[in-house]
Amino acid sequence: MTTFRDGLLAGKTAFVAGGTSGINLGIAKRFAELGAKVAVAGRDPDKAAHAAAAIGEGALGLSGDVRDYAAIRGVMERVAGELGPMDIVVSGAAGNFLAPVLGMSANAFRTVVDIDLNGTFNVFRGCHDLLVRPGASLIAITAGQAVNASALQAHACAAKAGINQLIRVLALEWGPEVRVNGISPGPIADTEGMKRLAPDAATRQAHYDRIAMKRWGRIEEVAESAVFLCSPAAGYITGTILDCDGGSQIGDASRGDLAKGMV
Ligand code: HXC
Ligand code: NAP
C-alpha cells in the first residue's frame, strides 16, 4: 500500500467520532501509525476500549452518543484536556438498514438522520473551540447515496446529502482557520455497512457492476484518503468531497465493459 511518510502527524491530536469499528477505526489506526495522539468514541464502552487497545498505547476509547450534544461535547472536552487541542476531527458515526419508505416508521427515518446528519452537526459544532486554530482539519464521512438516490435508503440518502451541504457551509463559515472536507467511500470490503447494504449475492453484484475499478475498496484506502485531506498536501482544499470509491458514482460502468468488448 502507498503510504505517507512516517511521523507525518507527529504532535497532532486526532478525534474520530464513530471510530470504534470498520472504516473509521481504520482511519484512527492510520493516524496513530503516522504519529498522532488518537481518541475514538462510540456508544458501546467495551467496543471503544477494544478499539483503543487496537490503535495502540496512549489511545483513548470513550463512550458517547453523537445524537446527544452534551454527551459528545463532554467526550471532546475530555479528548482536548487529555491529549491537547484537536488538529483533526473525523465525524463518521452512522446507522443504516435496508427498508422501503413504507416499511419505515417516522422514528426509523429520524434515527438514521439523527445519527448521521445531526450527529455530524453536533460533533463539528461542539469541537470548534477545542480545535487548533488556525490549522485544524475536519472530515465527515459521507456516501455516494448523497448524490445518487438509492431505493431502501431514504433515511441515509437524505442524511448524507445533508452532510454534504453541511461540509460546504462550514468550509465557508470557518475558512481560512479550519478546513472542512468529506470522504465518500464506495463499497468497502469487510465492513458492517457492506454486510447490511449488500446482504445477498444479487445485491453484491449490483454494487459490483457500478465499480469502474472492478474490485471492492479496502479500509486502508479510505484511511489514506483521510490522511491526505488532513495533511499539508491538501492545504488549499476545503469544502470538497473526495470520492474514494473506485469510480462507483461517475456513471454507468456497464458501458465501460461494453467499450472494452469493442476493441
Ligand atoms: C425498519 C427499522 C429497522 C429495519 C430498525 N428500525 N431497524 N425499521 N427496518 N431493518 C427502526 C426501529 O423499529 C425503530 O423504530 C427505529 O428504527 C430505531 O431503532 P432502534 O433499534 O431503537 O435504534 P438504535 O438502538 O438507536 O439503533 C440505531 C440503528 C442500529 C441504526 C437502528 O442499526 C445501529 O445502531 N446501527 C449502527 C451500526 C450501523 O448501522 N453501521 C452501518 C453503517 S453503514 P420504531 O418506530 O419501531 O421505534 C452505512 C453505509 C453508508 O452507513 C452507505 C449508504 C448511505
Ligand atoms: P460501522 O463499523 O458500523 O461503524 C459505525 C461506527 O459508528 C461504530 O464505531 C459505532 O459504534 C458508531 N456509532 C453508531 N451510532 C453511533 C452513535 N449514535 N453515537 C456514536 N457512535 C455511533 O460502519 P462502517 O461500515 O465502517 O461505516 C463507517 C462510515 O463509512 C459510516 O459513516 C458510513 O456511512 C460510511 N460508509 C461506509 C461504506 C461501506 O462500504 N461500509 C460505504 C459508504 C460510506 P457503536 O455501535 O458502539 O456506537
mmCIF file of C-alpha atoms and ligand atoms in Angstrom:
data_model
loop_
_atom_site.group_PDB
_atom_site.id
_atom_site.type_symbol
_atom_site.label_atom_id
_atom_site.label_comp_id
_atom_site.label_asym_id
_atom_site.label_seq_id
_atom_site.Cartn_x
_atom_site.Cartn_y
_atom_site.Cartn_z
ATOM 1 C CA MET A 1 0.000 0.000 0.000
ATOM 2 C CA THR A 2 1.204 3.517 -0.686
ATOM 3 C CA THR A 3 1.953 5.439 2.386
ATOM 4 C CA PHE A 4 2.652 8.842 3.702
ATOM 5 C CA ARG A 5 5.975 9.409 5.395
ATOM 6 C CA ASP A 6 6.475 8.225 8.974
ATOM 7 C CA GLY A 7 5.856 10.892 11.574
ATOM 8 C CA LEU A 8 3.667 12.970 9.257
ATOM 9 C CA LEU A 9 1.148 13.505 12.061
ATOM 10 C CA ALA A 10 3.594 13.632 14.980
ATOM 11 C CA GLY A 11 2.439 16.115 17.615
ATOM 12 C CA LYS A 12 -1.120 16.205 16.249
ATOM 13 C CA THR A 13 -4.247 15.250 18.176
ATOM 14 C CA ALA A 14 -6.978 13.441 16.260
ATOM 15 C CA PHE A 15 -10.511 12.512 17.349
ATOM 16 C CA VAL A 16 -12.653 10.072 15.371
ATOM 17 C CA ALA A 17 -16.359 10.009 16.260
ATOM 18 C CA GLY A 18 -17.655 6.537 15.416
ATOM 19 C CA GLY A 19 -14.051 5.339 15.339
ATOM 20 C CA THR A 20 -14.617 2.125 17.262
ATOM 21 C CA SER A 21 -15.067 -0.169 14.253
ATOM 22 C CA GLY A 22 -14.811 -0.541 10.495
ATOM 23 C CA ILE A 23 -13.666 2.236 8.221
ATOM 24 C CA ASN A 24 -13.410 4.861 10.962
ATOM 25 C CA LEU A 25 -11.290 2.595 13.147
ATOM 26 C CA GLY A 26 -9.031 2.042 10.130
ATOM 27 C CA ILE A 27 -8.651 5.814 9.836
ATOM 28 C CA ALA A 28 -7.861 6.142 13.547
ATOM 29 C CA LYS A 29 -5.240 3.381 13.354
ATOM 30 C CA ARG A 30 -3.547 5.020 10.381
ATOM 31 C CA PHE A 31 -3.447 8.408 12.141
ATOM 32 C CA ALA A 32 -1.754 6.723 15.118
ATOM 33 C CA GLU A 33 0.755 4.902 12.884
ATOM 34 C CA LEU A 34 1.734 8.282 11.481
ATOM 35 C CA GLY A 35 2.398 9.652 14.958
ATOM 36 C CA ALA A 36 -0.863 11.319 16.031
ATOM 37 C CA LYS A 37 -2.339 11.084 19.518
ATOM 38 C CA VAL A 38 -5.697 9.474 18.832
ATOM 39 C CA ALA A 39 -9.085 9.213 20.547
ATOM 40 C CA VAL A 40 -12.162 7.372 19.294
ATOM 41 C CA ALA A 41 -15.751 7.283 20.511
ATOM 42 C CA GLY A 42 -18.861 5.170 20.026
ATOM 43 C CA ARG A 43 -21.882 4.225 22.098
ATOM 44 C CA ASP A 44 -20.586 0.893 23.390
ATOM 45 C CA PRO A 45 -17.881 1.375 26.047
ATOM 46 C CA ASP A 46 -16.442 -2.150 25.652
ATOM 47 C CA LYS A 47 -16.126 -1.733 21.908
ATOM 48 C CA ALA A 48 -14.455 1.654 22.492
ATOM 49 C CA ALA A 49 -11.968 0.121 24.928
ATOM 50 C CA HIS A 50 -11.112 -2.671 22.452
ATOM 51 C CA ALA A 51 -10.670 -0.142 19.671
ATOM 52 C CA ALA A 52 -8.302 1.952 21.782
ATOM 53 C CA ALA A 53 -6.251 -1.148 22.580
ATOM 54 C CA ALA A 54 -6.093 -1.998 18.867
ATOM 55 C CA ILE A 55 -4.972 1.521 17.986
ATOM 56 C CA GLY A 56 -2.107 1.360 20.445
ATOM 57 C CA GLU A 57 -0.632 2.729 23.609
ATOM 58 C CA GLY A 58 -1.997 6.068 24.739
ATOM 59 C CA ALA A 59 -5.098 5.943 22.549
ATOM 60 C CA LEU A 60 -8.366 6.917 24.243
ATOM 61 C CA GLY A 61 -11.555 4.905 23.707
ATOM 62 C CA LEU A 62 -14.539 6.833 25.000
ATOM 63 C CA SER A 63 -18.237 6.263 25.110
ATOM 64 C CA GLY A 64 -20.750 8.835 23.876
ATOM 65 C CA ASP A 65 -23.734 9.107 21.571
ATOM 66 C CA VAL A 66 -23.351 11.672 18.786
ATOM 67 C CA ARG A 67 -27.127 12.300 18.945
ATOM 68 C CA ASP A 68 -26.659 13.830 22.381
ATOM 69 C CA TYR A 69 -24.902 17.189 22.017
ATOM 70 C CA ALA A 70 -23.907 17.465 25.682
ATOM 71 C CA ALA A 71 -22.554 13.916 25.722
ATOM 72 C CA ILE A 72 -20.379 14.258 22.633
ATOM 73 C CA ARG A 73 -19.252 17.728 23.687
ATOM 74 C CA GLY A 74 -18.176 16.186 27.020
ATOM 75 C CA VAL A 75 -16.240 13.477 25.174
ATOM 76 C CA MET A 76 -14.396 16.067 23.089
ATOM 77 C CA GLU A 77 -13.622 18.232 26.139
ATOM 78 C CA ARG A 78 -12.006 15.156 27.656
ATOM 79 C CA VAL A 79 -10.013 14.469 24.484
ATOM 80 C CA ALA A 80 -8.724 18.048 24.332
ATOM 81 C CA GLY A 81 -7.999 18.021 28.074
ATOM 82 C CA GLU A 82 -6.024 14.770 27.984
ATOM 83 C CA LEU A 83 -4.420 14.849 24.539
ATOM 84 C CA GLY A 84 -4.367 18.568 23.756
ATOM 85 C CA PRO A 85 -6.373 20.803 21.394
ATOM 86 C CA MET A 86 -7.545 18.845 18.382
ATOM 87 C CA ASP A 87 -5.885 19.197 14.975
ATOM 88 C CA ILE A 88 -8.094 16.630 13.254
ATOM 89 C CA VAL A 89 -11.731 15.674 13.846
ATOM 90 C CA VAL A 90 -13.472 12.973 11.836
ATOM 91 C CA SER A 91 -17.252 12.585 12.022
ATOM 92 C CA GLY A 92 -18.002 9.043 10.901
ATOM 93 C CA ALA A 93 -20.730 7.626 13.146
ATOM 94 C CA ALA A 94 -23.579 6.198 11.104
ATOM 95 C CA GLY A 95 -26.561 3.909 11.313
ATOM 96 C CA ASN A 96 -28.199 2.078 8.457
ATOM 97 C CA PHE A 97 -30.614 -0.660 7.465
ATOM 98 C CA LEU A 98 -32.425 -1.517 4.256
ATOM 99 C CA ALA A 99 -36.092 -0.526 4.320
ATOM 100 C CA PRO A 100 -38.608 0.949 1.888
ATOM 101 C CA VAL A 101 -40.206 4.235 2.919
ATOM 102 C CA LEU A 102 -43.473 2.423 3.587
ATOM 103 C CA GLY A 103 -41.624 -0.014 5.849
ATOM 104 C CA MET A 104 -40.021 2.779 7.820
ATOM 105 C CA SER A 105 -41.655 4.449 10.827
ATOM 106 C CA ALA A 106 -41.108 8.142 11.472
ATOM 107 C CA ASN A 107 -38.788 7.086 14.269
ATOM 108 C CA ALA A 108 -36.800 4.810 11.944
ATOM 109 C CA PHE A 109 -36.201 7.671 9.493
ATOM 110 C CA ARG A 110 -35.408 10.099 12.308
ATOM 111 C CA THR A 111 -32.969 7.684 13.945
ATOM 112 C CA VAL A 112 -30.656 7.491 10.934
ATOM 113 C CA VAL A 113 -30.873 11.223 10.209
ATOM 114 C CA ASP A 114 -30.162 11.858 13.882
ATOM 115 C CA ILE A 115 -27.020 9.712 13.958
ATOM 116 C CA ASP A 116 -25.578 10.672 10.573
ATOM 117 C CA LEU A 117 -26.595 14.298 9.983
ATOM 118 C CA ASN A 118 -27.437 15.732 13.404
ATOM 119 C CA GLY A 119 -24.518 13.742 14.814
ATOM 120 C CA THR A 120 -22.138 15.412 12.360
ATOM 121 C CA PHE A 121 -23.551 18.818 13.277
ATOM 122 C CA ASN A 122 -23.079 18.029 16.974
ATOM 123 C CA VAL A 123 -19.503 16.822 16.525
ATOM 124 C CA PHE A 124 -18.418 19.760 14.368
ATOM 125 C CA ARG A 125 -20.378 22.431 16.270
ATOM 126 C CA GLY A 126 -19.112 21.017 19.548
ATOM 127 C CA CYS A 127 -15.440 20.811 18.608
ATOM 128 C CA HIS A 128 -14.844 24.326 17.272
ATOM 129 C CA ASP A 129 -13.419 25.964 20.395
ATOM 130 C CA LEU A 130 -11.391 22.839 21.163
ATOM 131 C CA LEU A 131 -9.549 22.942 17.837
ATOM 132 C CA VAL A 132 -6.071 24.097 16.963
ATOM 133 C CA ARG A 133 -6.892 27.285 15.079
ATOM 134 C CA PRO A 134 -5.645 28.131 12.539
ATOM 135 C CA GLY A 135 -4.761 24.794 11.024
ATOM 136 C CA ALA A 136 -7.377 22.247 12.060
ATOM 137 C CA SER A 137 -8.866 19.842 9.547
ATOM 138 C CA LEU A 138 -12.366 18.356 9.808
ATOM 139 C CA ILE A 139 -13.526 15.375 7.775
ATOM 140 C CA ALA A 140 -17.067 13.998 7.547
ATOM 141 C CA ILE A 141 -17.694 10.515 6.173
ATOM 142 C CA THR A 142 -20.463 10.679 3.620
ATOM 143 C CA ALA A 143 -21.523 8.298 0.809
ATOM 144 C CA GLY A 144 -22.346 8.254 -2.886
ATOM 145 C CA GLN A 145 -26.003 7.837 -1.934
ATOM 146 C CA ALA A 146 -25.919 11.530 -1.031
ATOM 147 C CA VAL A 147 -25.869 12.275 -4.744
ATOM 148 C CA ASN A 148 -27.258 9.179 -6.439
ATOM 149 C CA ALA A 149 -30.533 8.132 -4.859
ATOM 150 C CA SER A 150 -30.879 4.542 -3.802
ATOM 151 C CA ALA A 151 -34.120 2.678 -3.060
ATOM 152 C CA LEU A 152 -34.422 1.314 0.505
ATOM 153 C CA GLN A 153 -32.131 4.098 1.672
ATOM 154 C CA ALA A 154 -34.359 7.189 2.051
ATOM 155 C CA HIS A 155 -33.016 7.896 5.543
ATOM 156 C CA ALA A 156 -29.325 7.518 4.686
ATOM 157 C CA CYS A 157 -29.613 9.274 1.300
ATOM 158 C CA ALA A 158 -31.269 12.270 2.964
ATOM 159 C CA ALA A 159 -28.828 12.308 5.875
ATOM 160 C CA LYS A 160 -25.688 12.018 3.743
ATOM 161 C CA ALA A 161 -26.975 14.689 1.313
ATOM 162 C CA GLY A 162 -27.390 16.960 4.322
ATOM 163 C CA ILE A 163 -23.859 16.174 5.439
ATOM 164 C CA ASN A 164 -22.510 17.185 2.019
ATOM 165 C CA GLN A 165 -24.120 20.613 2.346
ATOM 166 C CA LEU A 166 -23.056 20.987 5.975
ATOM 167 C CA ILE A 167 -19.455 20.377 4.876
ATOM 168 C CA ARG A 168 -19.713 23.191 2.337
ATOM 169 C CA VAL A 169 -21.394 25.659 4.689
ATOM 170 C CA LEU A 170 -18.814 25.042 7.416
ATOM 171 C CA ALA A 171 -15.972 25.423 4.913
ATOM 172 C CA LEU A 172 -17.376 28.853 4.080
ATOM 173 C CA GLU A 173 -18.021 29.881 7.674
ATOM 174 C CA TRP A 174 -14.792 28.537 9.200
ATOM 175 C CA GLY A 175 -12.293 29.192 6.413
ATOM 176 C CA PRO A 176 -9.476 30.238 6.477
ATOM 177 C CA GLU A 177 -8.875 28.916 10.010
ATOM 178 C CA VAL A 178 -10.362 25.445 9.615
ATOM 179 C CA ARG A 179 -10.602 23.220 6.538
ATOM 180 C CA VAL A 180 -13.746 21.080 6.242
ATOM 181 C CA ASN A 181 -13.963 18.219 3.751
ATOM 182 C CA GLY A 182 -15.704 14.911 3.219
ATOM 183 C CA ILE A 183 -14.790 11.426 2.083
ATOM 184 C CA SER A 184 -17.320 9.394 0.151
ATOM 185 C CA PRO A 185 -16.288 5.734 0.327
ATOM 186 C CA GLY A 186 -17.595 3.240 -2.188
ATOM 187 C CA PRO A 187 -18.414 -0.334 -1.222
ATOM 188 C CA ILE A 188 -15.648 -1.274 1.204
ATOM 189 C CA ALA A 189 -14.913 -4.944 1.884
ATOM 190 C CA ASP A 190 -15.346 -6.464 5.345
ATOM 191 C CA THR A 191 -17.453 -3.699 6.822
ATOM 192 C CA GLU A 192 -20.731 -3.551 8.708
ATOM 193 C CA GLY A 193 -22.038 -1.242 6.008
ATOM 194 C CA MET A 194 -21.496 -3.784 3.242
ATOM 195 C CA LYS A 195 -22.943 -6.555 5.383
ATOM 196 C CA ARG A 196 -26.121 -4.530 5.855
ATOM 197 C CA LEU A 197 -26.466 -2.996 2.398
ATOM 198 C CA ALA A 198 -25.404 -5.987 0.310
ATOM 199 C CA PRO A 199 -26.733 -8.971 2.235
ATOM 200 C CA ASP A 200 -27.138 -11.290 -0.767
ATOM 201 C CA ALA A 201 -25.301 -12.225 -3.958
ATOM 202 C CA ALA A 202 -27.633 -10.301 -6.285
ATOM 203 C CA THR A 203 -27.236 -7.051 -4.352
ATOM 204 C CA ARG A 204 -23.492 -7.527 -4.129
ATOM 205 C CA GLN A 205 -23.392 -7.995 -7.909
ATOM 206 C CA ALA A 206 -25.431 -4.807 -8.442
ATOM 207 C CA HIS A 207 -22.932 -2.856 -6.347
ATOM 208 C CA TYR A 208 -20.017 -4.503 -8.115
ATOM 209 C CA ASP A 209 -21.383 -3.659 -11.561
ATOM 210 C CA ARG A 210 -21.207 0.049 -10.716
ATOM 211 C CA ILE A 211 -17.493 -0.015 -9.887
ATOM 212 C CA ALA A 212 -15.174 1.156 -12.669
ATOM 213 C CA MET A 213 -12.162 -0.340 -10.856
ATOM 214 C CA LYS A 214 -13.866 -3.762 -10.689
ATOM 215 C CA ARG A 215 -12.946 -4.563 -7.125
ATOM 216 C CA TRP A 216 -14.160 -3.745 -3.610
ATOM 217 C CA GLY A 217 -12.416 -0.937 -1.773
ATOM 218 C CA ARG A 218 -10.216 -1.519 1.242
ATOM 219 C CA ILE A 219 -10.480 0.167 4.617
ATOM 220 C CA GLU A 220 -6.801 1.126 4.313
ATOM 221 C CA GLU A 221 -7.535 3.025 1.104
ATOM 222 C CA VAL A 222 -10.150 5.196 2.804
ATOM 223 C CA ALA A 223 -7.676 5.778 5.631
ATOM 224 C CA GLU A 224 -5.073 7.054 3.156
ATOM 225 C CA SER A 225 -7.657 9.489 1.769
ATOM 226 C CA ALA A 226 -8.229 10.797 5.291
ATOM 227 C CA VAL A 227 -4.501 11.237 5.836
ATOM 228 C CA PHE A 228 -4.261 13.146 2.563
ATOM 229 C CA LEU A 229 -7.114 15.500 3.459
ATOM 230 C CA CYS A 230 -5.633 16.424 6.831
ATOM 231 C CA SER A 231 -2.049 16.648 5.563
ATOM 232 C CA PRO A 232 -0.274 19.767 4.291
ATOM 233 C CA ALA A 233 -0.619 18.282 0.786
ATOM 234 C CA ALA A 234 -4.297 19.275 0.994
ATOM 235 C CA GLY A 235 -3.594 22.703 2.483
ATOM 236 C CA TYR A 236 -5.634 24.530 -0.170
ATOM 237 C CA ILE A 237 -8.501 22.046 -0.240
ATOM 238 C CA THR A 238 -11.700 22.811 1.640
ATOM 239 C CA GLY A 239 -15.411 22.248 1.069
ATOM 240 C CA THR A 240 -14.741 19.287 -1.176
ATOM 241 C CA ILE A 241 -15.881 15.688 -1.124
ATOM 242 C CA LEU A 242 -13.279 13.146 -2.093
ATOM 243 C CA ASP A 243 -14.767 10.036 -3.701
ATOM 244 C CA CYS A 244 -12.747 7.014 -2.599
ATOM 245 C CA ASP A 245 -14.963 4.584 -4.424
ATOM 246 C CA GLY A 246 -13.193 3.056 -7.420
ATOM 247 C CA GLY A 247 -15.384 5.168 -9.680
ATOM 248 C CA SER A 248 -18.697 3.855 -8.356
ATOM 249 C CA GLN A 249 -20.584 7.099 -8.807
ATOM 250 C CA ILE A 250 -19.248 8.506 -12.074
ATOM 251 C CA GLY A 251 -21.707 6.860 -14.400
ATOM 252 C CA ASP A 252 -22.730 3.601 -15.951
ATOM 253 C CA ALA A 253 -19.816 1.195 -15.505
ATOM 254 C CA SER A 254 -21.541 -1.428 -17.650
ATOM 255 C CA ARG A 255 -20.982 0.845 -20.662
ATOM 256 C CA GLY A 256 -17.290 0.759 -19.766
ATOM 257 C CA ASP A 257 -17.433 -3.026 -20.009
ATOM 258 C CA LEU A 258 -19.178 -2.713 -23.366
ATOM 259 C CA ALA A 259 -16.417 -0.393 -24.606
ATOM 260 C CA LYS A 260 -13.731 -2.891 -23.616
ATOM 261 C CA GLY A 261 -15.547 -5.554 -25.628
ATOM 262 C CA MET A 262 -15.447 -3.378 -28.773
ATOM 263 C CA VAL A 263 -11.687 -3.050 -29.112
HETATM 264 C C1 HXC B 1 -37.250 -0.902 9.522
HETATM 265 C C2 HXC B 1 -36.074 -0.455 11.447
HETATM 266 C C3 HXC B 1 -35.077 -1.412 11.093
HETATM 267 C C4 HXC B 1 -35.245 -2.131 9.864
HETATM 268 C C5 HXC B 1 -34.530 -0.512 12.990
HETATM 269 N N1 HXC B 1 -35.665 0.063 12.618
HETATM 270 N N2 HXC B 1 -34.134 -1.411 12.073
HETATM 271 N N3 HXC B 1 -37.130 -0.199 10.674
HETATM 272 N N4 HXC B 1 -36.353 -1.832 9.123
HETATM 273 N N5 HXC B 1 -34.370 -3.045 9.454
HETATM 274 C C6 HXC B 1 -36.447 1.055 13.362
HETATM 275 C C7 HXC B 1 -36.901 0.549 14.726
HETATM 276 O O1 HXC B 1 -38.032 -0.298 14.620
HETATM 277 C C8 HXC B 1 -37.202 1.868 15.444
HETATM 278 O O2 HXC B 1 -38.429 2.402 15.029
HETATM 279 C C9 HXC B 1 -36.121 2.789 14.892
HETATM 280 O O3 HXC B 1 -35.658 2.207 13.673
HETATM 281 C C10 HXC B 1 -34.943 2.924 15.852
HETATM 282 O O4 HXC B 1 -34.455 1.638 16.139
HETATM 283 P P1 HXC B 1 -33.624 1.318 17.467
HETATM 284 O O5 HXC B 1 -33.178 -0.091 17.380
HETATM 285 O O6 HXC B 1 -34.412 1.742 18.663
HETATM 286 O O7 HXC B 1 -32.438 2.380 17.317
HETATM 287 P P2 HXC B 1 -30.983 2.410 17.930
HETATM 288 O O8 HXC B 1 -30.861 1.425 19.073
HETATM 289 O O9 HXC B 1 -30.696 3.818 18.177
HETATM 290 O O10 HXC B 1 -30.055 1.811 16.754
HETATM 291 C C11 HXC B 1 -29.845 2.547 15.571
HETATM 292 C C12 HXC B 1 -29.845 1.637 14.323
HETATM 293 C C13 HXC B 1 -28.932 0.400 14.527
HETATM 294 C C14 HXC B 1 -29.440 2.495 13.146
HETATM 295 C C15 HXC B 1 -31.278 1.135 14.120
HETATM 296 O O11 HXC B 1 -28.991 -0.449 13.405
HETATM 297 C C16 HXC B 1 -27.490 0.800 14.796
HETATM 298 O O12 HXC B 1 -27.139 1.053 15.945
HETATM 299 N N6 HXC B 1 -26.621 0.877 13.752
HETATM 300 C C17 HXC B 1 -25.203 1.297 13.923
HETATM 301 C C18 HXC B 1 -24.278 0.491 13.076
HETATM 302 C C19 HXC B 1 -24.535 0.615 11.596
HETATM 303 O O13 HXC B 1 -25.731 0.714 11.175
HETATM 304 N N7 HXC B 1 -23.465 0.567 10.800
HETATM 305 C C20 HXC B 1 -23.598 0.588 9.365
HETATM 306 C C21 HXC B 1 -23.380 1.922 8.849
HETATM 307 S S1 HXC B 1 -23.266 1.655 7.133
HETATM 308 P P3 HXC B 1 -39.787 2.253 15.919
HETATM 309 O O14 HXC B 1 -40.812 3.008 15.165
HETATM 310 O O15 HXC B 1 -40.084 0.769 15.973
HETATM 311 O O16 HXC B 1 -39.475 2.818 17.265
HETATM 312 C C22 HXC B 1 -23.524 2.986 6.286
HETATM 313 C C23 HXC B 1 -23.340 2.789 4.817
HETATM 314 C C24 HXC B 1 -23.438 4.096 4.115
HETATM 315 O O17 HXC B 1 -23.828 3.985 6.806
HETATM 316 C C25 HXC B 1 -23.811 3.959 2.695
HETATM 317 C C26 HXC B 1 -25.214 4.419 2.446
HETATM 318 C C27 HXC B 1 -25.508 5.836 2.753
HETATM 319 P P1 NAP B 2 -19.528 0.599 11.371
HETATM 320 O O1 NAP B 2 -18.401 -0.370 11.524
HETATM 321 O O2 NAP B 2 -20.889 0.186 11.790
HETATM 322 O O3 NAP B 2 -19.120 1.935 12.144
HETATM 323 C C1 NAP B 2 -20.042 2.795 12.733
HETATM 324 C C2 NAP B 2 -19.407 3.408 13.960
HETATM 325 O O4 NAP B 2 -20.251 4.440 14.457
HETATM 326 C C3 NAP B 2 -19.177 2.429 15.096
HETATM 327 O O5 NAP B 2 -17.989 2.798 15.752
HETATM 328 C C4 NAP B 2 -20.383 2.659 16.013
HETATM 329 O O6 NAP B 2 -20.082 2.267 17.348
HETATM 330 C C5 NAP B 2 -20.525 4.176 15.836
HETATM 331 N N1 NAP B 2 -21.862 4.705 16.114
HETATM 332 C C6 NAP B 2 -23.047 4.316 15.582
HETATM 333 N N2 NAP B 2 -24.050 5.045 16.084
HETATM 334 C C7 NAP B 2 -23.473 5.932 16.941
HETATM 335 C C8 NAP B 2 -23.981 6.966 17.762
HETATM 336 N N3 NAP B 2 -25.283 7.237 17.809
HETATM 337 N N4 NAP B 2 -23.102 7.687 18.509
HETATM 338 C C9 NAP B 2 -21.772 7.428 18.468
HETATM 339 N N5 NAP B 2 -21.238 6.462 17.710
HETATM 340 C C10 NAP B 2 -22.088 5.718 16.959
HETATM 341 O O7 NAP B 2 -19.683 1.102 9.851
HETATM 342 P P2 NAP B 2 -18.766 1.171 8.517
HETATM 343 O O8 NAP B 2 -19.407 0.305 7.518
HETATM 344 O O9 NAP B 2 -17.319 1.022 8.799
HETATM 345 O O10 NAP B 2 -19.081 2.692 8.078
HETATM 346 C C11 NAP B 2 -18.297 3.757 8.572
HETATM 347 C C12 NAP B 2 -18.645 5.057 7.862
HETATM 348 O O11 NAP B 2 -18.431 4.922 6.460
HETATM 349 C C13 NAP B 2 -20.092 5.488 8.041
HETATM 350 O O12 NAP B 2 -20.169 6.905 8.110
HETATM 351 C C14 NAP B 2 -20.732 5.001 6.770
HETATM 352 O O13 NAP B 2 -21.903 5.706 6.451
HETATM 353 C C15 NAP B 2 -19.630 5.266 5.763
HETATM 354 N N6 NAP B 2 -19.711 4.450 4.540
HETATM 355 C C16 NAP B 2 -19.488 3.118 4.607
HETATM 356 C C17 NAP B 2 -19.494 2.373 3.436
HETATM 357 C C18 NAP B 2 -19.182 0.892 3.477
HETATM 358 O O14 NAP B 2 -18.970 0.269 2.434
HETATM 359 N N7 NAP B 2 -19.101 0.292 4.633
HETATM 360 C C19 NAP B 2 -19.789 2.973 2.210
HETATM 361 C C20 NAP B 2 -20.043 4.349 2.182
HETATM 362 C C21 NAP B 2 -19.986 5.086 3.362
HETATM 363 P P3 NAP B 2 -21.267 1.916 18.406
HETATM 364 O O15 NAP B 2 -22.173 0.942 17.698
HETATM 365 O O16 NAP B 2 -20.576 1.369 19.615
HETATM 366 O O17 NAP B 2 -21.943 3.202 18.702
#
